[in-house]
Each structure stands twice: as C-alpha cells, then as structure tokens.
mmCIF file of C-alpha atoms in Angstrom:
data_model
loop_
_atom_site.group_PDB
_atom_site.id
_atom_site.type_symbol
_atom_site.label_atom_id
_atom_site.label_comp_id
_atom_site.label_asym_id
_atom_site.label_seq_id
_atom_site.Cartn_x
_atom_site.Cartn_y
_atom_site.Cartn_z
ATOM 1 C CA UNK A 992 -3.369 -15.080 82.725
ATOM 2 C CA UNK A 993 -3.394 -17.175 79.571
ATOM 3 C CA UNK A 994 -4.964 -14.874 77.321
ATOM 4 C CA UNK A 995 -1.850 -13.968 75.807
ATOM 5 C CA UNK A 996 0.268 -16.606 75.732
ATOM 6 C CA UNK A 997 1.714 -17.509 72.339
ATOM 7 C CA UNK A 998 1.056 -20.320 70.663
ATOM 8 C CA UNK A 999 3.960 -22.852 70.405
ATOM 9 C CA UNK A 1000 5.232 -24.152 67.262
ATOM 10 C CA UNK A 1001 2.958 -22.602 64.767
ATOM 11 C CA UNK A 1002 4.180 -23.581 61.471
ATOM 12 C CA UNK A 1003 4.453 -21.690 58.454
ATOM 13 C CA UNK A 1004 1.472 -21.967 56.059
ATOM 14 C CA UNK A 1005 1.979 -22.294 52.227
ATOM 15 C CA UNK A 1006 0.815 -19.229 49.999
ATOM 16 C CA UNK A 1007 -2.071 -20.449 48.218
ATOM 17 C CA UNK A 1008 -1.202 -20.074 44.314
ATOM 18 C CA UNK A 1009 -4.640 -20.851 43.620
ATOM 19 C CA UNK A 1010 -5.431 -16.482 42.281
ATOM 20 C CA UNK A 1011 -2.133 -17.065 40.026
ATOM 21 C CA UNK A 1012 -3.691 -18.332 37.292
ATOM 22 C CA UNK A 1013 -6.361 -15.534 37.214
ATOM 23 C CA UNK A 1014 -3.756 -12.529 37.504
ATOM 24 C CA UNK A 1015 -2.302 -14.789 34.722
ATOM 25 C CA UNK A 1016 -5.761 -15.103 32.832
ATOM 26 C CA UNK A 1017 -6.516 -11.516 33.028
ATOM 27 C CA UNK A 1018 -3.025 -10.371 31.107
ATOM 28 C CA UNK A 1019 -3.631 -12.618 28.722
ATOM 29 C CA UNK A 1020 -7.218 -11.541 27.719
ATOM 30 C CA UNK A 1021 -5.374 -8.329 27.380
ATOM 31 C CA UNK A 1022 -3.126 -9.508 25.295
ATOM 32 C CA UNK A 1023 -5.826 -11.519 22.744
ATOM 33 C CA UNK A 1024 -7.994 -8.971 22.853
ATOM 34 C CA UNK A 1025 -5.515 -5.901 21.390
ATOM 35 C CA UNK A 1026 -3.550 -8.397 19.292
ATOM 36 C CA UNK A 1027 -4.167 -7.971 15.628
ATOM 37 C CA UNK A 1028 -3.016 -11.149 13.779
ATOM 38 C CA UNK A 1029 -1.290 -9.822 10.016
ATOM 39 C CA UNK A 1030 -3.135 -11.359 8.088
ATOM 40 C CA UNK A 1031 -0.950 -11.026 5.086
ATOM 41 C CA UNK A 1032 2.010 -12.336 4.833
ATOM 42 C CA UNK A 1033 5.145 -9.924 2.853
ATOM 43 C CA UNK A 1034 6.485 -11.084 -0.560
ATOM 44 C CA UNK A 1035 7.913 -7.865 -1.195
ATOM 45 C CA UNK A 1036 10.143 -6.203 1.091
ATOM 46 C CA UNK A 1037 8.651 -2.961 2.436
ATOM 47 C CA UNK A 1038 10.711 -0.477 4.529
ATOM 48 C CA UNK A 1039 8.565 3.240 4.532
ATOM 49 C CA UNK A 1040 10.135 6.151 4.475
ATOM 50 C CA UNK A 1041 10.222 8.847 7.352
ATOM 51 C CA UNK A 1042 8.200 11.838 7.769
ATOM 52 C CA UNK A 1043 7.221 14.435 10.243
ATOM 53 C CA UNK A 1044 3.764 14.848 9.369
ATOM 54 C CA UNK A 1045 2.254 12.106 10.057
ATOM 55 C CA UNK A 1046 -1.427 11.045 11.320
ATOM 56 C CA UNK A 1047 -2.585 8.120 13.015
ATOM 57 C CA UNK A 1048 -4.831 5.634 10.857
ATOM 58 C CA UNK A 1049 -8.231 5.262 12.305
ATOM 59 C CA UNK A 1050 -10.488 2.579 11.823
ATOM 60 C CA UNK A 1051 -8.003 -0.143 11.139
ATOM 61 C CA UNK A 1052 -11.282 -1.954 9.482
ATOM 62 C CA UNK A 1053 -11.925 0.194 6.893
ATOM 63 C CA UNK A 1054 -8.221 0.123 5.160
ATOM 64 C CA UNK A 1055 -7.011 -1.352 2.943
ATOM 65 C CA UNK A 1056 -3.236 -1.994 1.747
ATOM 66 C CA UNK A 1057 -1.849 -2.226 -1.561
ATOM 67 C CA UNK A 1058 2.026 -2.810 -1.072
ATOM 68 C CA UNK A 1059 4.912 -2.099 -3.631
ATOM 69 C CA UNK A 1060 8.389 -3.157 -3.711
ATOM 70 C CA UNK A 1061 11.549 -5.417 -4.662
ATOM 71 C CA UNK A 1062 10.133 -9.118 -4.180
ATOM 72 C CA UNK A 1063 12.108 -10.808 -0.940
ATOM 73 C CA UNK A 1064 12.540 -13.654 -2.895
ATOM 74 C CA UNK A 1065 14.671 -11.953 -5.614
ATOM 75 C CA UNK A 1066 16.735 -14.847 -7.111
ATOM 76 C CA UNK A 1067 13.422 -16.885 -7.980
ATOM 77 C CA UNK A 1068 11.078 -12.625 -8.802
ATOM 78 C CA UNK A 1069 13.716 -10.399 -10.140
ATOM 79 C CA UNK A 1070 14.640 -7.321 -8.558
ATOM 80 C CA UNK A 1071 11.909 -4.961 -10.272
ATOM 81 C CA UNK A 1072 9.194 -3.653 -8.140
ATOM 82 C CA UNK A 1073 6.165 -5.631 -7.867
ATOM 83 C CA UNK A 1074 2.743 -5.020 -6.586
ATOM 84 C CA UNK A 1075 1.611 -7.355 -3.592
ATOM 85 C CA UNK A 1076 -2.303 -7.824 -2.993
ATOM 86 C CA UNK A 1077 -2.986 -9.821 -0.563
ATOM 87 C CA UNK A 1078 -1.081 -12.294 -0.699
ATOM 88 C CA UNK A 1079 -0.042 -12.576 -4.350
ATOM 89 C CA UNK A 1080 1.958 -10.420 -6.868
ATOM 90 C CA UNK A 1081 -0.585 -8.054 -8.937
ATOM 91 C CA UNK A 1082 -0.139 -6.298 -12.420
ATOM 92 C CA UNK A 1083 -1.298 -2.288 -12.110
ATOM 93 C CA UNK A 1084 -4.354 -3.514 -13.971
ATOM 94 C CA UNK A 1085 -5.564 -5.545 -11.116
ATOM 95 C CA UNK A 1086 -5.742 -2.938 -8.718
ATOM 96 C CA UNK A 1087 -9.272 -1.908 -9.592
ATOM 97 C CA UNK A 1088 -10.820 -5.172 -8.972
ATOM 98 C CA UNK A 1089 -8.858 -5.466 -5.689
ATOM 99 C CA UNK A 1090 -10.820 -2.427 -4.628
ATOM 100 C CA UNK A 1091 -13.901 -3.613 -5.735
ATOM 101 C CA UNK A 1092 -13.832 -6.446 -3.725
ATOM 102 C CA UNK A 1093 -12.836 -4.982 -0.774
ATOM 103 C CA UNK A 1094 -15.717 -2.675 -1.395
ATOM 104 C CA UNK A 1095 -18.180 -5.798 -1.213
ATOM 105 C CA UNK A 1096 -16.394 -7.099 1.588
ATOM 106 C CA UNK A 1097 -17.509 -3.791 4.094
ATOM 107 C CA UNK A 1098 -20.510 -2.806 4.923
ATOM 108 C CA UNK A 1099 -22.743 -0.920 2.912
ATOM 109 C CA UNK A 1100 -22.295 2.425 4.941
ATOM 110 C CA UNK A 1101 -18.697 2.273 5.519
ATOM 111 C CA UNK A 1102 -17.990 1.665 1.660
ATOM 112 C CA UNK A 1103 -17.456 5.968 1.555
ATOM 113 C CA UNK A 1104 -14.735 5.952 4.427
ATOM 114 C CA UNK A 1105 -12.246 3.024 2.765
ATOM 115 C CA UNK A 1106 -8.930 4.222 2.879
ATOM 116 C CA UNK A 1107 -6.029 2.550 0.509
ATOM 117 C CA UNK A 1108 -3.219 2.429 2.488
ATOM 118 C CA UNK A 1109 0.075 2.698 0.474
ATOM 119 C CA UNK A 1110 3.192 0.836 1.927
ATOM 120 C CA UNK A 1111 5.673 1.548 -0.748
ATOM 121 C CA UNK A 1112 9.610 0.809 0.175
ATOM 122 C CA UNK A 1113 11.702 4.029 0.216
ATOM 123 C CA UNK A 1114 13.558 2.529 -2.893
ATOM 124 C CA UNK A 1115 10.817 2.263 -5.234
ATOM 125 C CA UNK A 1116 10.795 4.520 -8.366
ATOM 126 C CA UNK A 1117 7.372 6.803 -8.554
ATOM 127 C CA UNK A 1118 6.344 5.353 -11.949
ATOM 128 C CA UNK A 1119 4.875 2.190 -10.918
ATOM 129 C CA UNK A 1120 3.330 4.488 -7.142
ATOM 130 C CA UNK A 1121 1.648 7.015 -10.465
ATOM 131 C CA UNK A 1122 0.153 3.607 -11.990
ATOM 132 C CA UNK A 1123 -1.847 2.654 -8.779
ATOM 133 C CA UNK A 1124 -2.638 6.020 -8.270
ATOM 134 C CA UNK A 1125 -4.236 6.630 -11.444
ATOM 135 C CA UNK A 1126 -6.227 3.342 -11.112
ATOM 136 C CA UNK A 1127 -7.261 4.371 -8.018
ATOM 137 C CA UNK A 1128 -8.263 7.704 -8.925
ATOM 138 C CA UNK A 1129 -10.314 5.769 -12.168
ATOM 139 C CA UNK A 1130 -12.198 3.872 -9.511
ATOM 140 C CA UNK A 1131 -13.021 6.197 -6.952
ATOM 141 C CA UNK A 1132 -10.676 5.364 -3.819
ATOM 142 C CA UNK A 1133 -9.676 8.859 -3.442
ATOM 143 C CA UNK A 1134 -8.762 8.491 0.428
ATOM 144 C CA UNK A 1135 -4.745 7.592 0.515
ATOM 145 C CA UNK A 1136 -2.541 7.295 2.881
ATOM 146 C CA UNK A 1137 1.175 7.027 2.244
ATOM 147 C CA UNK A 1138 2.535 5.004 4.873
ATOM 148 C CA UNK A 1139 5.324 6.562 6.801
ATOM 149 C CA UNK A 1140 7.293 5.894 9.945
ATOM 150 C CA UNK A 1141 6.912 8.774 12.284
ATOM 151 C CA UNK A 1142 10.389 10.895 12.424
ATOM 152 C CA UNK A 1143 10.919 13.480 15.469
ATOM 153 C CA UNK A 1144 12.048 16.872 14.099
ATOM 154 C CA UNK A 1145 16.055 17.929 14.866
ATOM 155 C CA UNK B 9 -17.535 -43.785 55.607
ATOM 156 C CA UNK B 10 -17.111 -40.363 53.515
ATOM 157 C CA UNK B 11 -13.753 -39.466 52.493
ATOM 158 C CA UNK B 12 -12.880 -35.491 52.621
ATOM 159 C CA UNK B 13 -12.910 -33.840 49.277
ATOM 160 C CA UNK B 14 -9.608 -33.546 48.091
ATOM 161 C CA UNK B 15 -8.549 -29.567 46.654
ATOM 162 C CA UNK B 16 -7.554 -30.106 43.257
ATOM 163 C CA UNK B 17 -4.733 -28.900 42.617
ATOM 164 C CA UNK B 18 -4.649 -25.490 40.456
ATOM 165 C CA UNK B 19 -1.144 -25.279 40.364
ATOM 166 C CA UNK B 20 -0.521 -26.025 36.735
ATOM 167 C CA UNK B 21 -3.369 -23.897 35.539
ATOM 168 C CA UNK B 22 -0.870 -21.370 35.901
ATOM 169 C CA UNK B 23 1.390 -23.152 33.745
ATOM 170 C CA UNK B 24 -1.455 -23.579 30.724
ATOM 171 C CA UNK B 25 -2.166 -19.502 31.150
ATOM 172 C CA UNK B 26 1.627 -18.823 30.980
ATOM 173 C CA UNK B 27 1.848 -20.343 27.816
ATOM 174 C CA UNK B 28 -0.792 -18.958 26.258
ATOM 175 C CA UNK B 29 0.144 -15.643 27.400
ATOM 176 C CA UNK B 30 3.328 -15.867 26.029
ATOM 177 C CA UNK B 31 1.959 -17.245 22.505
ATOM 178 C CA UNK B 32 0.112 -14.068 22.553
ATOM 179 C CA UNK B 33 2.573 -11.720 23.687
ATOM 180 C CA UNK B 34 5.311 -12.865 20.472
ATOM 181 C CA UNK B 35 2.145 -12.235 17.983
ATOM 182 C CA UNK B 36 1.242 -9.535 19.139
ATOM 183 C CA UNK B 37 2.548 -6.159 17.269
ATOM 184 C CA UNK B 38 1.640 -2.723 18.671
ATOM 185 C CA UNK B 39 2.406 -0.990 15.811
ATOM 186 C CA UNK B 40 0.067 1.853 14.941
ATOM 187 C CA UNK B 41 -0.412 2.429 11.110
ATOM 188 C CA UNK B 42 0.661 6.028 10.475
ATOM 189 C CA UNK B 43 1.566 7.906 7.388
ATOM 190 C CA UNK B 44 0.992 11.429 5.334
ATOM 191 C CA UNK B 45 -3.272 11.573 4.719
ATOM 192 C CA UNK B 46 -4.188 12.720 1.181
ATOM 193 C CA UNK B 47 -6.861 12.797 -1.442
ATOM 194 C CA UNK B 48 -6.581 11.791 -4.909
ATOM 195 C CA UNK B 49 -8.139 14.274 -7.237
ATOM 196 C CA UNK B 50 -11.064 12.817 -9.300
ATOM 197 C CA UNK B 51 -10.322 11.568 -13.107
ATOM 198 C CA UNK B 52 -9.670 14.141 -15.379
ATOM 199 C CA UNK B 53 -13.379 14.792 -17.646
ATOM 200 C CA UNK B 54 -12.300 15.639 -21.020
ATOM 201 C CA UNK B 55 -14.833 17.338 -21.667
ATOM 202 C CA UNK B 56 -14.738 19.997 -19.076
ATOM 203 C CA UNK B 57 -11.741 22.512 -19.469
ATOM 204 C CA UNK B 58 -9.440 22.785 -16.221
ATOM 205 C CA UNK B 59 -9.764 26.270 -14.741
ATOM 206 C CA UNK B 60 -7.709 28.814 -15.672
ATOM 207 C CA UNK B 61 -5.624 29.681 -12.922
ATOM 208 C CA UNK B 62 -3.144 32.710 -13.029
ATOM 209 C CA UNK B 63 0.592 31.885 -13.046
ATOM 210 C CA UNK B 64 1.177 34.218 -9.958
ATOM 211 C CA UNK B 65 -1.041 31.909 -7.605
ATOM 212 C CA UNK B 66 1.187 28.843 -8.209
ATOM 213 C CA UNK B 67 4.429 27.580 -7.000
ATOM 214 C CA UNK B 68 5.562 24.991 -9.364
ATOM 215 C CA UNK B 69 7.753 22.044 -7.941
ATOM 216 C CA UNK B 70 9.179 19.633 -9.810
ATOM 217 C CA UNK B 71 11.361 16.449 -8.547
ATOM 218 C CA UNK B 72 13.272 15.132 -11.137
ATOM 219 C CA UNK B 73 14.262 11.884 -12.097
ATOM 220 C CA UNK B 74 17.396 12.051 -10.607
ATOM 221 C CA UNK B 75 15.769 13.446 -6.924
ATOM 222 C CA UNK B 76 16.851 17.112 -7.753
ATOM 223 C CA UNK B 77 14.535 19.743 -6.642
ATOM 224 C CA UNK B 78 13.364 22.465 -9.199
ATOM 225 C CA UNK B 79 11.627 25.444 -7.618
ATOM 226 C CA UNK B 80 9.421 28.024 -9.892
ATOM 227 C CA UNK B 81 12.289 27.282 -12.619
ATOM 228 C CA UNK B 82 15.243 27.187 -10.309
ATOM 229 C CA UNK B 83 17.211 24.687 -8.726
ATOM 230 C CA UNK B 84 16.533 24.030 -5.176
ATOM 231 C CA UNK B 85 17.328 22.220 -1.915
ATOM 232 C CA UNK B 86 14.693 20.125 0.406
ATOM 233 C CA UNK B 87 15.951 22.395 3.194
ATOM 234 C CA UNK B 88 15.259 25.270 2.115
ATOM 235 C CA UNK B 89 11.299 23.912 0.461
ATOM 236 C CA UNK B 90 9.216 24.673 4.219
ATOM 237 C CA UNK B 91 10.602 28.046 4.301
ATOM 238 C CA UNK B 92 9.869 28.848 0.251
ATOM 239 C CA UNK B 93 6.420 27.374 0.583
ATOM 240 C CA UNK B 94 5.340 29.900 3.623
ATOM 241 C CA UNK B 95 6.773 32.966 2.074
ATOM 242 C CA UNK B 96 5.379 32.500 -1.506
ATOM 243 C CA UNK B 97 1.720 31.222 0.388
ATOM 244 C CA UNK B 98 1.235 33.849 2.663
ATOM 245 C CA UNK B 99 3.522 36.757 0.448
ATOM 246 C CA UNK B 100 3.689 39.208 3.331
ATOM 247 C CA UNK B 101 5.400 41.782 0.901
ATOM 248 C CA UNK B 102 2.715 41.928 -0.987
ATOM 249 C CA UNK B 103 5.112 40.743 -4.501
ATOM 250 C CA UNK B 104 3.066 40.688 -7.654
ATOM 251 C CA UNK B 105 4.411 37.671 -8.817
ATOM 252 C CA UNK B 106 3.484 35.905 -5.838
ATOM 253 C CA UNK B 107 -0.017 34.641 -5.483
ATOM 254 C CA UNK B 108 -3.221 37.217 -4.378
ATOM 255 C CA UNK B 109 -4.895 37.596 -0.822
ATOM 256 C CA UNK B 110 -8.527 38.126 -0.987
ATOM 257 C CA UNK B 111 -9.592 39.284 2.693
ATOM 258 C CA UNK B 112 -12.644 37.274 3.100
ATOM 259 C CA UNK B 113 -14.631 36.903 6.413
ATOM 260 C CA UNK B 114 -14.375 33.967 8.560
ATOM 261 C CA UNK B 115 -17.049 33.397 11.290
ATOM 262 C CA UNK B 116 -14.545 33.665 14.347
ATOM 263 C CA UNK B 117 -11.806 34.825 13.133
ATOM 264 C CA UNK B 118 -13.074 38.071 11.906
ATOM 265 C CA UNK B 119 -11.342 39.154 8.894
ATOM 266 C CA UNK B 120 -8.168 37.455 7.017
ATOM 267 C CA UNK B 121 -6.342 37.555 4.078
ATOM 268 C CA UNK B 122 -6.596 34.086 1.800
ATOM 269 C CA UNK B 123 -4.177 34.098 0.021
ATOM 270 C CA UNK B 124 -4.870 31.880 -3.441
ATOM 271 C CA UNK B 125 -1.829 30.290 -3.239
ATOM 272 C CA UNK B 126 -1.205 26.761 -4.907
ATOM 273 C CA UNK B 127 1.479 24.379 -4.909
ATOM 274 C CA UNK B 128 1.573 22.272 -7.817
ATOM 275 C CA UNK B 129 3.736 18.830 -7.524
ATOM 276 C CA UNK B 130 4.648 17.149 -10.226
ATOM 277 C CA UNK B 131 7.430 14.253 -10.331
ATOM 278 C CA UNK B 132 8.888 12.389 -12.683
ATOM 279 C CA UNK B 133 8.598 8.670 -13.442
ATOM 280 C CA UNK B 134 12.131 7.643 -12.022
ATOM 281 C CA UNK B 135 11.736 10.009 -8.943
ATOM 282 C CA UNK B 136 12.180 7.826 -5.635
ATOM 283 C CA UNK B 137 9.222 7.537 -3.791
ATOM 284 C CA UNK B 138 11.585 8.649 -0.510
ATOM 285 C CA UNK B 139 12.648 11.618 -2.157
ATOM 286 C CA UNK B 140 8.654 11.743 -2.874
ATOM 287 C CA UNK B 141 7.261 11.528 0.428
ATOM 288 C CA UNK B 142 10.230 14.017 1.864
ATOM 289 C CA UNK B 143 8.855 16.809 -0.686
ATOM 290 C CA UNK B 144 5.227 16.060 0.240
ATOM 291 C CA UNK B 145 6.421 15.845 3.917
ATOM 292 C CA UNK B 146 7.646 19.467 3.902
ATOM 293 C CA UNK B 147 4.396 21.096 1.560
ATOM 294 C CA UNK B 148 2.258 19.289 4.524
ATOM 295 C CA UNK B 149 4.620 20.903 7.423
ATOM 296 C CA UNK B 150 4.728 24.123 5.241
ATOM 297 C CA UNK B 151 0.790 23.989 5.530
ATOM 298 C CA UNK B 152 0.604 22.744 9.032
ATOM 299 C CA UNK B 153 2.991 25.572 10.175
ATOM 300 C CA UNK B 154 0.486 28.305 8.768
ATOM 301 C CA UNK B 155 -1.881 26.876 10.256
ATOM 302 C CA UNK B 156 -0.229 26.502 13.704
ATOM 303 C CA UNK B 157 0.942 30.254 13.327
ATOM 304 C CA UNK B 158 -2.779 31.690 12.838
ATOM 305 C CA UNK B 159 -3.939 29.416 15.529
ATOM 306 C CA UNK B 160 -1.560 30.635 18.247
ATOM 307 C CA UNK B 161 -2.367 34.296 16.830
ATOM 308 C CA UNK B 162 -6.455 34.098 17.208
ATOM 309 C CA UNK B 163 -6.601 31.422 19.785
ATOM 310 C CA UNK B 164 -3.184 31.298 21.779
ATOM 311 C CA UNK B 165 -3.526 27.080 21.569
ATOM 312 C CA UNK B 166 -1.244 25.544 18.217
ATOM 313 C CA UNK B 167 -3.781 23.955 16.108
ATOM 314 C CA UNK B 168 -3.059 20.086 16.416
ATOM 315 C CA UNK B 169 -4.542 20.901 19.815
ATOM 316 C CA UNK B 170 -7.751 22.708 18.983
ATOM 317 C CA UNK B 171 -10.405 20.616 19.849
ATOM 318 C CA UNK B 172 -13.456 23.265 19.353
ATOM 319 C CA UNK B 173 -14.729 22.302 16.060
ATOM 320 C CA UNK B 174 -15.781 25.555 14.929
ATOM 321 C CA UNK B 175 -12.438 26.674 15.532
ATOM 322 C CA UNK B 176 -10.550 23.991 13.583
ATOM 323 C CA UNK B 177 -13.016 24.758 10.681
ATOM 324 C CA UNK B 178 -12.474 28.396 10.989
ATOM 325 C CA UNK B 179 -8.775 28.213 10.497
ATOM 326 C CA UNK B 180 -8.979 25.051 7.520
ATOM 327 C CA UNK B 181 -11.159 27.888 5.678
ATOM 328 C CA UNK B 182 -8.447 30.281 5.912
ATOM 329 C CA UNK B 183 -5.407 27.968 5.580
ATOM 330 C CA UNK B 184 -6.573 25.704 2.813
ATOM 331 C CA UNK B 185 -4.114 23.158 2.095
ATOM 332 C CA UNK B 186 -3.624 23.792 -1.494
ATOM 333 C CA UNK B 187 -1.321 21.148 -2.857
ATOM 334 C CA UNK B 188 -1.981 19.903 -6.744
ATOM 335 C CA UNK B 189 -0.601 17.251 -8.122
ATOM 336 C CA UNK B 190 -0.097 17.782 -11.858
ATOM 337 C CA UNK B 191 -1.227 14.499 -14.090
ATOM 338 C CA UNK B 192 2.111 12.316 -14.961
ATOM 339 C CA UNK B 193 4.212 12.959 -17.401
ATOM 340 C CA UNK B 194 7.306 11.169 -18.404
ATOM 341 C CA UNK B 195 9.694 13.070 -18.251
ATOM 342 C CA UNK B 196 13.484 11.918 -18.029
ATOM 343 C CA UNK B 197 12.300 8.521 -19.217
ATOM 344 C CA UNK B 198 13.291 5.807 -16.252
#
C-alpha cells in the first residue's frame, strides 16, 4: 500500500519570524511602562549614607526631593554645600516656596501625604541639613525621609 | 489577470522594536527610593511652655562637632548606642535614674509596662550628616528591636511581619518610638 510512503524531497520550511516583533513589543511595553524618566538632572554630587533601618518610599508621586551637597562642577561653584531644587542651586530661604509649589502642583487631597525626601551626601556638615529642616518644620512638611542606601547587618 | 498578494515582509519590525527596547532598557533605573521615615516636630509656640519632663525619663545624646558620641554626660561609642538605648528604655532593673514604667492596658496585649522613656538627639552644627544618620540609624533599630522582642513574646511572628492591624497598633502603643530632637544650637561653632 501507498498510504505510508514518505514523501520524497520535502524541503525544509523557513521559521516564520513574523511573532518576533510582538515577543519583542511586549518587553518593551514592559520596559516603558515601569521606567521612570529623572526628571532632574544632579548639580550637586549626592552619595547617601548607609543604614539598616530603612523603609521603602511609597507613592513615588507624592515626594518630593530637596538635595544637598558639594556642587559637581566645583572649579566654576566652590566646594561648599549647596542646595539643589529642581534643577537650580537654592538659598535655605527658598525652600518654603519650593514646597508651596509643589503643594499646588498635587491634588487637593493628597496635599496631607507629601513627603520631602532628603538626599543629602554623607559628607555634608548638619548645619545647612538643620536650616531646611527648620524651614520645613515653619511650613508644615513634617513628613521626612532621609534618604539612605539599604545596608545588610554583619 | 490578478497578481497574488505579496506577504510583506515583517522582518525588520523586529529591528524597529529592538531598538526601542534597548533605548528603554539604558533609561530605565530600578532603583527604589528608600531611607530612615521621620516626622519633624511642629514650630516651637512661644507662648506655650514645653512640658516639664523629669530628667530620669530621658537619655540625652549628643554628636559633637567632631562626630564623637556623648551619652547621658559620658563619652561613648556608636557600637555600643543599640544596646544603651534598650537597657535605659525598657530599665528591667527597675534603676531610679532610669526612666518610669507605668503598666497601662493594651487591648490585646493585656497588661504592659510603658516605660516613659525618651531619647533626646541633639547635634551640633559641624556634625556630618553620615555620622547623623548612623546615630539615628541605631535609636530606630534600638526601637525596632523592642518592638520585634514584644512581638515574638505576645504573638510568636517579629513585628515587620505582622500584618493584623490591631496587632501592629497594639504593640506601637506600647513601644512608642520616642526619639526628640532638641532645637539647634551651635555649639562647637563649624
């Protein structure tokens, strides 16, 4: 019988490609939807301390970050500690009205969770860190959070 | 006379996607935001008088301008800080210059001592903020440790893993985390 005779010569079919570019399309949503663009860019060089203790920052939305340190650009800023706001240097006395306008800039009931998110270089002396504190504290922004790399206990 | 529809070729699609995934993939940073969580007392009001708190009840800690550690009036290490905290917090042997327990009732845990315990921080203008956050680091594990002892005691789970939230309050009422942070004062100038 004939019913299972081979067929001669069958030649080797290409693998179609054409589902590559969705496997491809679907890691890349991935990938735009968790990125989070900085949207600042440093002018002061920021390396935070260790700690043990540290929490997780919810609610990436609702923070806000005042960073301190030298300025990268030292030969053209000087060496002292400087106060970056978004993306400019700030004196102390500017702090307040940073806050302020990132109050307007949230919605009305979110404007009790803001958090100030300090990202202070290890270096930095406390005197200037005690400055923005007590402007915060004159303004209300009593949720901190000293930034801190997480350390794992000896 | 009909000519067969060509496929069009999807080939370089692939290509287009690649790059865009890998624009996307160098932007990208994972990084979660992480750091020690803490509230900022409200401005001092001059005209309300700060409450008298006895001198037992608080554990005075004071980082000097030049990092060193000073300790209810004596010199001391950051090693040593955790360990100081608990015992003075919690006084077990019942010291009487070590702060009062008041055993108050707490819905679920039946009946515990409080102890009134403070910790009062206060640093001086040069202090590093390094040195900083490594002294508040060890009051918060100091706390945290109390907190993980008392849980493992009533509960038998540590308390980072409590998720009843009766529970978690129940233990926060008798472990409060009392850390003060005395208004600045220069000190050892800068």
């Amino acid at each position: 019988m004939s019913r299972f005779r081979k067929k001669g010569g069958k030649k080797l079919t290409a693998i179609s490609t054409a589902s590559l570019p969705d496997v491809i399309f679907m890691l890349l949503f991935f990938f735009m939807v968790t990125t989070v663009m900085r949207e600042t860019t440093l002018i002061v060089k920021v390396k935070v301390p260790n700690a043990t203790e540290v929490q997780k920052l919810e609610r990436k939305s609702l923070v806000s970050y005042i960073y301190i340190g030298t300025p990268l650009r030292s030969q053209i800023y000087g060496t002292e500690s400087r106060i970056q706001l978004n993306d400019r240097f700030a004196t102390v006395s500017d702090i307040q009205n940073f806050i302020i306008a990132e109050r307007e800039a949230r919605d009305e009931a979110d404007r009790g969770f803001l958090t100030t998110s300090l990202k202070v270089d290890e270096q930095v002396r406390m005197g200037i860190v005690t400055d923005v504190k007590q402007e915060l504290r004159q303004i209300g922004a009593f949720r901190i959070n000293y930034s801190a790399r997480k350390r794992v206990e000896q | 006379m009909a000519r067969p529809v060509n496929e069009i070729n999807a080939g370089s699609m692939a290509d287009i996607a690649f790059l865009l995934l890998i624009f996307f993939l160098v932007t990208t940073t994972m990084d979660v935001d992480s750091g020690i969580v803490r509230r900022l007392p409200p401005p001092p009001d001059p005209t309300v008088k700060p409450a008298d708190i006895k001198e037992r009840n608080v554990l005075n800690v004071l980082v000097s301008s030049r990092d060193a550690l000073m300790v209810n009036r004596v010199p001391s290490d950051i090693s040593t800080l955790r360990r100081t905290v608990k015992e003075f917090i919690q006084n077990r042997s019942n010291r009487s210059d070590w702060p009062e327990q008041r055993v108050e009732e707490i819905e679920g845990l039946g009946n515990v001592p409080v102890s009134r315990g403070i910790v009062s921080l206060k640093n001086d203008r040069g202090t590093s903020y390094d040195m900083y956050i490594q002294v508040q680091n060890e009051l918060a594990a100091a706390f945290a440790e109390m907190r993980n002892e008392l849980s493992m005691e009533k509960f038998g789970i540590r308390y980072n893993q409590l998720t009843n939230a009766d529970w978690i309050n129940a233990i926060n009422k008798a472990i409060p985390v009392a850390i003060s942070e005395a208004e600045p004062e220069d000190v050892g100038g800068k």
